[in-house]
Amino acid sequence: QNVTQRVEEEKPEPPTLQEIKEKIDKYNTKVTNCLLMKLNEDGTYTGFIKVHLKLRRPVTVPAGIRPQSIYDALREVNLADRTAKRTSFYLPLDAIKQLHISSTTTVSEVIQGLLKKFLVVDNPQKFALFKEMRKDGQVLFQKLPLTECPLYLRLLAGPDTDLLSFVLKENETGEVEWDAFSIPELQNFLMILDKEEKDKIQQVQKKYEKFKQRLQQTLKEARGKPG
């Protein structure tokens, strides 16, 4: 009789301070810029990660608010609180944001920090952080849990972003939860979808208009040939 026994995965032991120091030293030898990791006396460490923004849907931001200055950031001034008006727009496709974080900074905090930097007032639950890995010519995405610490993943993978990079995307959990969006957001989505539909129709019409012209030209040339 075959019996299948369920074996729970053993969580690896957290690395010792000496192991962390060795990993950081090895990491820093591979860094080609000045973005080094630094070990603190309490055993934590700080460093940099780059996050690619690959958002397909528009985000909600305060209307008429200028970008946050360095002085506002230092004073932790939240410009979004100064107006109740909202508007939606697309963030630049595949924009890259560099963040200086700690080894204790979680995925949840990274997402909230990114939204704050771009003055995005959407619910952070609408977004998710993914790690992108390249293996055997394939690009693999894996959604990171909110309690994961991205800087530790960066330390393990090394500074080469071709081996590991971080991507901010919509939090796709199956069906879109439209109740999470406000009425102005939904109305803006309809306007954007209507424009995209019209643009797509024009592209298709132009495409087949060119085919039609080529066919007519081919038929015209064929009629003039003997046989």
Short mmCIF file of C-alpha atoms in Angstrom, two decimals:
data_model
loop_
_atom_site.label_atom_id
_atom_site.label_comp_id
_atom_site.label_asym_id
_atom_site.label_seq_id
_atom_site.Cartn_x
_atom_site.Cartn_y
_atom_site.Cartn_z
CA GLN A 1 0.00 0.00 0.00
CA ASN A 2 1.38 3.35 -1.07
CA VAL A 3 1.05 6.10 1.49
CA THR A 4 1.70 9.72 0.61
CA GLN A 5 3.01 11.64 3.58
CA ARG A 6 2.70 15.39 3.62
CA VAL A 7 5.97 17.07 4.48
CA GLU A 8 5.90 20.72 5.51
CA GLU A 9 8.60 22.92 4.07
CA GLU A 10 11.18 23.95 6.60
CA LYS A 11 11.83 27.65 6.63
CA PRO A 12 15.51 28.45 6.31
CA GLU A 13 17.24 29.87 9.33
CA PRO A 14 17.84 33.63 9.15
CA PRO A 15 21.44 34.44 8.22
CA THR A 16 23.86 35.39 10.96
CA LEU A 17 25.45 38.83 11.20
CA GLN A 18 28.72 37.41 9.87
CA GLU A 19 26.94 35.82 6.90
CA ILE A 20 25.19 39.11 6.12
CA LYS A 21 28.50 40.96 6.28
CA GLU A 22 30.11 38.48 3.89
CA LYS A 23 27.19 38.73 1.45
CA ILE A 24 27.32 42.54 1.52
CA ASP A 25 31.09 42.58 0.93
CA LYS A 26 30.63 40.18 -2.01
CA TYR A 27 27.73 42.27 -3.34
CA ASN A 28 29.72 45.52 -3.19
CA THR A 29 32.60 44.01 -5.17
CA LYS A 30 30.19 43.51 -8.09
CA VAL A 31 28.70 47.03 -7.99
CA THR A 32 29.77 49.12 -10.99
CA ASN A 33 28.32 52.38 -9.65
CA CYS A 34 28.24 54.05 -6.25
CA LEU A 35 25.03 52.30 -5.15
CA LEU A 36 26.63 50.21 -2.43
CA MET A 37 25.00 48.42 0.47
CA LYS A 38 25.92 49.52 3.96
CA LEU A 39 25.83 47.39 7.11
CA ASN A 40 24.65 49.12 10.29
CA GLU A 41 25.80 48.41 13.83
CA ASP A 42 22.42 46.90 14.77
CA GLY A 43 22.70 44.26 12.03
CA THR A 44 20.34 45.94 9.58
CA TYR A 45 21.63 47.24 6.27
CA THR A 46 20.61 49.77 3.65
CA GLY A 47 20.88 49.86 -0.12
CA PHE A 48 19.16 50.70 -3.38
CA ILE A 49 16.58 48.94 -5.54
CA LYS A 50 15.14 49.97 -8.88
CA VAL A 51 11.45 49.45 -9.57
CA HIS A 52 10.03 49.35 -13.09
CA LEU A 53 6.52 50.80 -13.36
CA LYS A 54 4.46 48.73 -15.79
CA LEU A 55 0.94 49.97 -15.18
CA ARG A 56 -1.66 49.41 -17.89
CA ARG A 57 -4.43 51.41 -16.23
CA PRO A 58 -4.46 55.10 -15.30
CA VAL A 59 -3.80 56.22 -11.74
CA THR A 60 -5.61 58.86 -9.70
CA VAL A 61 -3.72 61.98 -8.62
CA PRO A 62 -4.71 65.39 -7.17
CA ALA A 63 -5.77 67.85 -9.85
CA GLY A 64 -3.56 70.89 -10.37
CA ILE A 65 -0.86 69.83 -7.92
CA ARG A 66 2.76 70.40 -8.84
CA PRO A 67 5.28 67.56 -8.42
CA GLN A 68 6.71 67.18 -4.93
CA SER A 69 9.94 69.10 -4.36
CA ILE A 70 12.89 67.87 -2.34
CA TYR A 71 11.97 70.36 0.38
CA ASP A 72 8.45 68.96 0.61
CA ALA A 73 9.84 65.44 0.78
CA LEU A 74 12.24 66.35 3.62
CA ARG A 75 9.42 68.05 5.54
CA GLU A 76 7.08 65.16 4.67
CA VAL A 77 4.54 67.54 3.19
CA ASN A 78 1.62 65.67 1.64
CA LEU A 79 0.50 67.87 -1.25
CA ALA A 80 -2.36 65.49 -2.02
CA ASP A 81 -4.12 66.58 1.17
CA ARG A 82 -4.37 70.17 -0.06
CA THR A 83 -7.09 69.53 -2.63
CA ALA A 84 -10.12 67.28 -2.92
CA LYS A 85 -10.12 67.42 -6.73
CA ARG A 86 -8.89 64.34 -8.51
CA THR A 87 -7.85 63.47 -12.04
CA SER A 88 -6.54 60.33 -13.74
CA PHE A 89 -3.65 59.83 -16.13
CA TYR A 90 -1.23 57.19 -17.33
CA LEU A 91 2.20 57.01 -15.73
CA PRO A 92 5.02 56.80 -18.29
CA LEU A 93 5.25 53.25 -19.58
CA ASP A 94 8.10 51.32 -17.99
CA ALA A 95 9.36 54.29 -15.99
CA ILE A 96 12.07 53.39 -13.46
CA LYS A 97 12.21 54.68 -9.90
CA GLN A 98 15.22 54.19 -7.68
CA LEU A 99 14.58 53.76 -3.96
CA HIS A 100 16.93 53.81 -0.99
CA ILE A 101 15.54 51.33 1.52
CA SER A 102 16.46 49.27 4.55
CA SER A 103 16.67 45.53 5.01
CA THR A 104 13.53 45.81 7.16
CA THR A 105 11.52 47.66 4.47
CA THR A 106 8.67 45.45 3.32
CA VAL A 107 6.96 45.15 -0.07
CA SER A 108 3.94 46.93 1.39
CA GLU A 109 6.10 49.90 2.40
CA VAL A 110 7.80 49.98 -1.01
CA ILE A 111 4.41 50.17 -2.77
CA GLN A 112 3.20 52.93 -0.45
CA GLY A 113 6.47 54.85 -0.92
CA LEU A 114 6.20 54.68 -4.72
CA LEU A 115 2.60 55.90 -4.68
CA LYS A 116 3.55 58.77 -2.39
CA LYS A 117 6.44 59.86 -4.64
CA PHE A 118 4.10 60.06 -7.65
CA LEU A 119 1.27 61.62 -5.57
CA VAL A 120 -0.97 58.66 -6.43
CA VAL A 121 -4.01 58.57 -4.13
CA ASP A 122 -5.31 55.18 -5.24
CA ASN A 123 -5.68 52.41 -2.69
CA PRO A 124 -2.30 50.60 -2.36
CA GLN A 125 -4.19 47.30 -2.51
CA LYS A 126 -4.75 47.94 -6.23
CA PHE A 127 -1.02 47.39 -6.83
CA ALA A 128 1.47 44.57 -6.37
CA LEU A 129 5.24 44.24 -6.51
CA PHE A 130 6.66 41.46 -8.67
CA LYS A 131 10.15 40.09 -9.06
CA GLU A 132 11.19 39.56 -12.66
CA MET A 133 13.73 36.83 -13.37
CA ARG A 134 15.35 35.68 -16.62
CA LYS A 135 16.11 32.01 -17.01
CA ASP A 136 16.86 29.96 -20.13
CA GLY A 137 15.74 32.81 -22.38
CA GLN A 138 12.41 33.17 -20.59
CA VAL A 139 11.09 36.05 -18.48
CA LEU A 140 9.41 34.88 -15.28
CA PHE A 141 7.25 37.00 -12.99
CA GLN A 142 6.44 36.18 -9.38
CA LYS A 143 4.19 38.23 -7.14
CA LEU A 144 5.87 39.08 -3.84
CA PRO A 145 4.01 38.84 -0.52
CA LEU A 146 3.49 42.13 1.29
CA THR A 147 5.76 41.06 4.15
CA GLU A 148 8.72 40.19 1.89
CA CYS A 149 11.84 42.38 2.16
CA PRO A 150 13.03 43.35 -1.36
CA LEU A 151 16.51 44.45 -0.29
CA TYR A 152 17.31 40.95 0.99
CA LEU A 153 16.28 39.51 -2.40
CA ARG A 154 18.52 42.09 -4.08
CA LEU A 155 21.40 41.09 -1.82
CA LEU A 156 21.00 37.39 -2.63
CA ALA A 157 20.71 37.98 -6.40
CA GLY A 158 23.52 40.54 -6.62
CA PRO A 159 23.40 43.95 -8.33
CA ASP A 160 22.81 42.58 -11.86
CA THR A 161 19.25 43.62 -12.79
CA ASP A 162 19.27 41.14 -15.68
CA LEU A 163 19.13 38.36 -13.09
CA LEU A 164 16.52 40.00 -10.86
CA SER A 165 14.50 43.18 -11.12
CA PHE A 166 11.40 44.56 -9.41
CA VAL A 167 8.21 45.55 -11.22
CA LEU A 168 5.15 47.43 -9.98
CA LYS A 169 1.98 46.21 -11.68
CA GLU A 170 -1.74 46.14 -11.07
CA ASN A 171 -2.77 43.62 -8.45
CA GLU A 172 -4.49 41.12 -10.69
CA THR A 173 -6.48 38.77 -8.49
CA GLY A 174 -8.83 37.49 -11.18
CA GLU A 175 -11.90 39.60 -11.83
CA VAL A 176 -11.45 43.36 -11.50
CA GLU A 177 -13.11 44.67 -8.33
CA TRP A 178 -14.83 47.68 -9.84
CA ASP A 179 -16.31 48.63 -6.45
CA ALA A 180 -12.84 49.69 -5.38
CA PHE A 181 -12.88 52.55 -7.92
CA SER A 182 -14.64 55.88 -7.50
CA ILE A 183 -17.27 57.20 -9.94
CA PRO A 184 -14.85 59.75 -11.52
CA GLU A 185 -12.28 56.97 -12.01
CA LEU A 186 -14.84 54.73 -13.73
CA GLN A 187 -16.02 57.59 -15.95
CA ASN A 188 -12.41 58.31 -16.89
CA PHE A 189 -11.86 54.62 -17.72
CA LEU A 190 -14.87 54.73 -20.08
CA MET A 191 -13.47 57.81 -21.84
CA ILE A 192 -10.06 56.18 -22.24
CA LEU A 193 -11.55 52.90 -23.50
CA ASP A 194 -13.76 54.80 -25.96
CA LYS A 195 -10.70 56.64 -27.34
CA GLU A 196 -8.69 53.41 -27.56
CA GLU A 197 -11.57 51.73 -29.39
CA LYS A 198 -11.80 54.55 -31.95
CA ASP A 199 -8.02 54.50 -32.46
CA LYS A 200 -8.10 50.73 -32.97
CA ILE A 201 -10.93 51.01 -35.50
CA GLN A 202 -8.96 53.62 -37.46
CA GLN A 203 -5.87 51.40 -37.46
CA VAL A 204 -7.85 48.43 -38.78
CA GLN A 205 -9.55 50.57 -41.43
CA LYS A 206 -6.21 51.98 -42.63
CA LYS A 207 -4.69 48.49 -42.69
CA TYR A 208 -7.40 47.01 -44.90
CA GLU A 209 -7.61 50.11 -47.04
CA LYS A 210 -3.96 49.52 -47.96
CA PHE A 211 -4.74 45.85 -48.74
CA LYS A 212 -7.62 46.97 -50.93
CA GLN A 213 -5.39 49.39 -52.86
CA ARG A 214 -2.74 46.68 -53.39
CA LEU A 215 -5.34 44.20 -54.65
CA GLN A 216 -6.81 46.74 -57.03
CA GLN A 217 -3.36 47.62 -58.32
CA THR A 218 -2.50 43.92 -58.77
CA LEU A 219 -5.76 43.28 -60.67
CA LYS A 220 -5.17 46.31 -62.84
CA GLU A 221 -1.67 45.13 -63.75
CA ALA A 222 -2.93 41.57 -64.38
CA ARG A 223 -5.58 42.77 -66.84
CA GLY A 224 -2.93 44.47 -68.95
CA LYS A 225 -0.87 41.31 -69.31
CA PRO A 226 -1.54 38.78 -72.15
CA GLY A 227 -3.00 35.41 -71.28
#
